């Protein structure tokens, strides 16, 4: 069989795509795995993903030096249901942990805004520790154009 | 390094029971310890590693900062107006230096 250049290219592309599809886990699972594994080691227990952790960041940002980050936890901050702290991780940074925020029931609202450094496009992960010890997590993809850690 | 200068934005007075917004910033390079100077030697880490806010002497909000917090760390957060009292803000730098500001809040 004589193979034309076009057919060859097509078959190579299809093969590569199939390989890539088979070998690489979906982006979302890469994301969390590093951070959740790290968190499990740090806290000595696992976290569950939850929409009560509202992590808001721009999906695309021109510089990695000052990426805006807004965190809000959906809780009434009562004795029975409150957040103690929120820790933020950037698994794609040379140093994983970004910051930890500590709130006090009846005195502070579980919301904070700041600016962080990201070395490359990655998922940023926020873990909220609730009063009963439960760890709630959420993550958001941020595509930065420049390395904010250089 | 120039001396870090902290700044805050807080309302003069607030209504009892309501939440109010606090904005804080401190001028600081947040040197990560990952960078090298022109001779190839590592520039030692020097960051603000903790920020704390007390209200009438009670700790109401705090932050543990790591290297990935941007230079000139900025925080915007909300406190609940419980009673008139002094708000105190303290930034702690690697090596133990402290920088602080305070504000007397009137609650009506």
Tab-separated table of C-alpha atoms in Angstrom:
chain	number	residue	atom	x	y	z
A	1	UNK	CA	0.000	0.000	0.000
A	2	UNK	CA	1.259	3.394	-0.897
A	3	UNK	CA	0.841	5.953	1.798
A	4	UNK	CA	0.386	9.575	0.843
A	5	UNK	CA	1.827	12.321	3.018
A	6	UNK	CA	-1.664	13.418	3.969
A	7	UNK	CA	-2.718	9.945	5.068
A	8	UNK	CA	0.468	9.500	7.041
A	9	UNK	CA	-0.032	12.785	8.870
A	10	UNK	CA	-3.639	11.951	9.584
A	11	UNK	CA	-2.829	8.564	11.050
A	12	UNK	CA	0.022	9.968	13.162
A	13	UNK	CA	-2.237	12.686	14.510
A	14	UNK	CA	-5.005	10.243	15.323
A	15	UNK	CA	-2.530	7.945	17.053
A	16	UNK	CA	-1.066	10.767	19.103
A	17	UNK	CA	-4.500	11.958	20.114
A	18	UNK	CA	-5.519	8.461	21.165
A	19	UNK	CA	-2.315	8.046	23.132
A	20	UNK	CA	-2.699	11.402	24.818
A	21	UNK	CA	-6.293	10.597	25.678
A	22	UNK	CA	-5.315	7.262	27.182
A	23	UNK	CA	-2.209	8.321	29.048
A	24	UNK	CA	-3.244	11.645	30.551
A	25	UNK	CA	-5.863	11.883	33.257
A	26	UNK	CA	-8.383	14.720	32.791
A	27	UNK	CA	-6.994	18.108	33.751
A	28	UNK	CA	-9.357	18.450	36.694
A	29	UNK	CA	-8.036	15.359	38.432
A	30	UNK	CA	-4.360	16.327	38.059
A	31	UNK	CA	-5.257	19.560	39.720
A	32	UNK	CA	-6.661	18.443	42.813
A	33	UNK	CA	-4.557	15.333	43.383
A	34	UNK	CA	-1.328	17.075	44.366
A	35	UNK	CA	-3.063	19.525	46.626
A	36	UNK	CA	-5.548	17.089	48.149
A	37	UNK	CA	-2.734	14.611	48.808
A	38	UNK	CA	-0.698	17.363	50.394
A	39	UNK	CA	-3.659	18.470	52.463
A	40	UNK	CA	-4.377	14.918	53.560
A	41	UNK	CA	-0.774	14.672	54.750
A	42	UNK	CA	-0.859	18.079	56.439
A	43	UNK	CA	-4.228	17.696	58.142
A	44	UNK	CA	-3.982	13.913	58.478
A	45	UNK	CA	-7.414	13.468	56.872
A	46	UNK	CA	-9.111	13.937	53.525
A	47	UNK	CA	-11.079	16.897	52.200
A	48	UNK	CA	-14.337	16.892	50.253
A	49	UNK	CA	-15.088	19.225	47.354
A	50	UNK	CA	-17.860	21.697	48.263
A	51	UNK	CA	-19.582	24.659	46.626
A	52	UNK	CA	-19.792	26.240	50.092
A	53	UNK	CA	-16.193	27.248	49.514
A	54	UNK	CA	-16.435	30.103	47.016
A	55	UNK	CA	-13.035	30.769	45.513
A	56	UNK	CA	-13.130	33.539	42.912
A	57	UNK	CA	-10.155	34.332	40.677
A	58	UNK	CA	-9.789	35.525	37.081
A	59	UNK	CA	-9.573	32.582	34.641
A	60	UNK	CA	-6.937	34.464	32.639
A	61	UNK	CA	-4.556	37.075	34.055
A	62	UNK	CA	-1.628	38.873	32.352
A	63	UNK	CA	0.829	38.676	35.270
A	64	UNK	CA	1.546	36.000	37.843
A	65	UNK	CA	2.800	38.553	40.372
A	66	UNK	CA	-0.504	39.964	41.582
A	67	UNK	CA	-3.445	37.703	40.845
A	68	UNK	CA	-6.617	38.841	42.662
A	69	UNK	CA	-8.218	36.219	44.902
A	70	UNK	CA	-11.543	36.408	46.705
A	71	UNK	CA	-12.700	33.764	49.180
A	72	UNK	CA	-16.106	33.474	50.818
A	73	UNK	CA	-17.407	30.560	52.867
A	74	UNK	CA	-21.123	29.845	52.889
A	75	UNK	CA	-21.789	29.519	56.626
A	76	UNK	CA	-23.970	31.334	59.162
A	77	UNK	CA	-21.002	31.509	61.598
A	78	UNK	CA	-23.129	30.159	64.457
A	79	UNK	CA	-21.830	27.946	67.269
A	80	UNK	CA	-22.917	24.840	65.380
A	81	UNK	CA	-21.851	25.842	61.889
A	82	UNK	CA	-18.819	28.025	61.415
A	83	UNK	CA	-15.518	28.082	59.616
A	84	UNK	CA	-12.328	28.171	61.654
A	85	UNK	CA	-9.792	28.753	58.935
A	86	UNK	CA	-9.250	28.640	55.205
A	87	UNK	CA	-5.921	27.567	53.730
A	88	UNK	CA	-4.980	28.202	50.120
A	89	UNK	CA	-2.573	26.106	48.047
A	90	UNK	CA	-1.021	26.601	44.611
A	91	UNK	CA	0.252	23.126	43.626
A	92	UNK	CA	2.050	24.507	40.557
A	93	UNK	CA	4.173	26.930	42.607
A	94	UNK	CA	7.678	26.043	43.868
A	95	UNK	CA	6.256	26.442	47.394
A	96	UNK	CA	2.787	24.950	47.695
A	97	UNK	CA	1.119	26.896	50.510
A	98	UNK	CA	-0.119	30.425	49.790
A	99	UNK	CA	-1.912	31.677	52.899
A	100	UNK	CA	-4.204	30.761	55.793
A	101	UNK	CA	-7.099	32.947	56.983
A	102	UNK	CA	-8.601	32.636	60.464
A	103	UNK	CA	-12.121	33.843	61.249
A	104	UNK	CA	-13.961	34.279	64.558
A	105	UNK	CA	-17.692	33.540	64.915
A	106	UNK	CA	-19.722	36.660	65.666
A	107	UNK	CA	-16.716	38.915	65.089
A	108	UNK	CA	-15.575	38.475	61.492
A	109	UNK	CA	-17.434	37.665	58.280
A	110	UNK	CA	-16.040	34.591	56.484
A	111	UNK	CA	-14.846	36.524	53.435
A	112	UNK	CA	-11.462	37.931	52.375
A	113	UNK	CA	-9.788	39.423	49.302
A	114	UNK	CA	-6.060	39.556	48.572
A	115	UNK	CA	-3.478	39.182	45.775
A	116	UNK	CA	-1.226	36.188	45.227
A	117	UNK	CA	1.707	34.973	43.110
A	118	UNK	CA	1.367	32.110	40.632
A	119	UNK	CA	4.351	30.541	38.843
A	120	UNK	CA	2.324	29.092	35.953
A	121	UNK	CA	-1.226	28.304	34.812
A	122	UNK	CA	-2.693	25.978	37.426
A	123	UNK	CA	-5.581	25.111	39.719
A	124	UNK	CA	-5.611	27.080	42.962
A	125	UNK	CA	-7.121	25.122	45.858
A	126	UNK	CA	-8.857	26.471	48.975
A	127	UNK	CA	-9.542	24.233	51.999
A	128	UNK	CA	-11.943	25.377	54.708
A	129	UNK	CA	-11.743	23.762	58.136
A	130	UNK	CA	-15.178	23.831	59.746
A	131	UNK	CA	-15.955	23.799	63.491
A	132	UNK	CA	-16.666	20.039	63.430
A	133	UNK	CA	-13.289	19.372	61.838
A	134	UNK	CA	-14.683	18.703	58.340
A	135	UNK	CA	-12.472	19.894	55.505
A	136	UNK	CA	-14.312	21.460	52.555
A	137	UNK	CA	-12.394	22.209	49.373
A	138	UNK	CA	-12.822	23.980	46.096
A	139	UNK	CA	-10.519	24.867	43.245
A	140	UNK	CA	-10.351	27.266	40.336
A	141	UNK	CA	-8.265	27.249	37.158
A	142	UNK	CA	-6.136	30.362	36.641
A	143	UNK	CA	-4.140	30.931	33.460
A	144	UNK	CA	-1.302	33.392	34.072
A	145	UNK	CA	0.896	34.680	31.247
A	146	UNK	CA	4.061	35.342	33.292
A	147	UNK	CA	5.838	33.560	36.162
A	148	UNK	CA	5.066	35.446	39.376
A	149	UNK	CA	7.637	33.550	41.423
A	150	UNK	CA	10.748	34.373	39.358
B	1	UNK	CA	15.202	47.645	52.349
B	2	UNK	CA	13.076	50.668	53.094
B	3	UNK	CA	10.974	50.513	56.242
B	4	UNK	CA	7.596	48.892	55.562
B	5	UNK	CA	4.719	51.350	55.816
B	6	UNK	CA	1.308	49.963	56.833
B	7	UNK	CA	-1.941	51.653	55.837
B	8	UNK	CA	-5.574	50.959	56.695
B	9	UNK	CA	-8.984	52.091	55.501
B	10	UNK	CA	-11.683	51.773	58.169
B	11	UNK	CA	-14.982	53.668	58.605
B	12	UNK	CA	-15.037	56.320	61.357
B	13	UNK	CA	-18.294	55.040	62.762
B	14	UNK	CA	-20.560	52.058	62.162
B	15	UNK	CA	-23.949	50.849	63.360
B	16	UNK	CA	-24.051	48.220	66.071
B	17	UNK	CA	-24.504	44.707	64.753
B	18	UNK	CA	-23.599	45.581	61.187
B	19	UNK	CA	-20.619	44.308	59.248
B	20	UNK	CA	-18.074	46.835	58.011
B	21	UNK	CA	-15.221	46.542	55.534
B	22	UNK	CA	-11.577	46.911	56.509
B	23	UNK	CA	-8.815	47.359	53.917
B	24	UNK	CA	-5.172	46.957	54.900
B	25	UNK	CA	-1.898	47.109	52.997
B	26	UNK	CA	1.780	47.225	53.952
B	27	UNK	CA	4.619	48.201	51.621
B	28	UNK	CA	6.903	45.152	51.607
B	29	UNK	CA	8.856	43.248	48.906
B	30	UNK	CA	7.868	39.796	50.307
B	31	UNK	CA	11.269	38.367	49.320
B	32	UNK	CA	10.639	34.658	48.753
B	33	UNK	CA	14.136	33.253	49.282
B	34	UNK	CA	13.915	31.680	45.811
B	35	UNK	CA	15.552	34.515	43.895
B	36	UNK	CA	19.259	35.045	43.234
B	37	UNK	CA	21.170	38.317	43.003
B	38	UNK	CA	23.480	39.298	40.125
B	39	UNK	CA	26.362	37.258	41.680
B	40	UNK	CA	24.255	34.112	41.783
B	41	UNK	CA	23.823	33.991	45.541
B	42	UNK	CA	20.389	33.395	47.021
B	43	UNK	CA	18.590	36.480	48.350
B	44	UNK	CA	17.449	35.372	51.837
B	45	UNK	CA	13.742	35.025	52.544
B	46	UNK	CA	12.132	38.013	54.221
B	47	UNK	CA	8.364	38.121	54.227
B	48	UNK	CA	5.542	39.362	56.402
B	49	UNK	CA	4.548	35.987	57.867
B	50	UNK	CA	1.550	37.002	59.971
B	51	UNK	CA	-1.124	39.651	60.074
B	52	UNK	CA	-3.517	39.998	63.004
B	53	UNK	CA	-6.440	42.280	63.797
B	54	UNK	CA	-7.758	42.717	67.335
B	55	UNK	CA	-10.937	44.571	68.262
B	56	UNK	CA	-11.264	45.727	71.868
B	57	UNK	CA	-8.346	43.430	72.689
B	58	UNK	CA	-9.974	40.346	71.140
B	59	UNK	CA	-8.432	38.623	68.118
B	60	UNK	CA	-11.094	38.830	65.374
B	61	UNK	CA	-9.196	38.051	62.157
B	62	UNK	CA	-5.707	36.834	61.272
B	63	UNK	CA	-3.703	35.627	58.303
B	64	UNK	CA	-0.722	33.272	58.049
B	65	UNK	CA	1.212	34.467	55.019
B	66	UNK	CA	3.539	32.329	52.924
B	67	UNK	CA	5.864	33.231	50.056
B	68	UNK	CA	3.093	33.259	47.449
B	69	UNK	CA	1.318	36.298	48.874
B	70	UNK	CA	2.119	39.197	46.512
B	71	UNK	CA	4.505	42.019	47.383
B	72	UNK	CA	2.796	44.813	49.356
B	73	UNK	CA	0.324	42.366	50.947
B	74	UNK	CA	-3.237	43.647	50.749
B	75	UNK	CA	-6.247	42.293	52.634
B	76	UNK	CA	-9.857	43.311	52.477
B	77	UNK	CA	-12.105	41.697	55.083
B	78	UNK	CA	-15.258	42.346	57.106
B	79	UNK	CA	-15.769	42.669	60.840
B	80	UNK	CA	-18.975	42.829	62.884
B	81	UNK	CA	-19.510	46.060	64.853
B	82	UNK	CA	-20.028	44.863	68.431
B	83	UNK	CA	-19.101	47.915	70.551
B	84	UNK	CA	-16.983	51.079	70.383
B	85	UNK	CA	-13.365	50.150	70.823
B	86	UNK	CA	-9.870	50.118	69.476
B	87	UNK	CA	-8.959	48.182	66.347
B	88	UNK	CA	-5.317	47.150	66.310
B	89	UNK	CA	-3.479	45.833	63.266
B	90	UNK	CA	-0.121	44.075	63.536
B	91	UNK	CA	2.151	42.785	60.768
B	92	UNK	CA	4.972	40.445	61.792
B	93	UNK	CA	8.077	40.129	59.632
B	94	UNK	CA	10.617	37.263	59.438
B	95	UNK	CA	13.151	38.027	62.176
B	96	UNK	CA	10.455	39.258	64.554
B	97	UNK	CA	10.046	42.925	63.571
B	98	UNK	CA	6.496	44.177	64.163
B	99	UNK	CA	4.657	46.947	62.337
B	100	UNK	CA	1.366	48.228	63.664
B	101	UNK	CA	-1.493	50.687	63.359
B	102	UNK	CA	-4.587	51.315	65.422
B	103	UNK	CA	-7.944	52.996	64.970
B	104	UNK	CA	-10.633	53.942	67.482
B	105	UNK	CA	-13.962	52.809	66.104
B	106	UNK	CA	-17.216	54.453	67.157
B	107	UNK	CA	-20.237	52.109	67.205
B	108	UNK	CA	-23.629	53.843	67.285
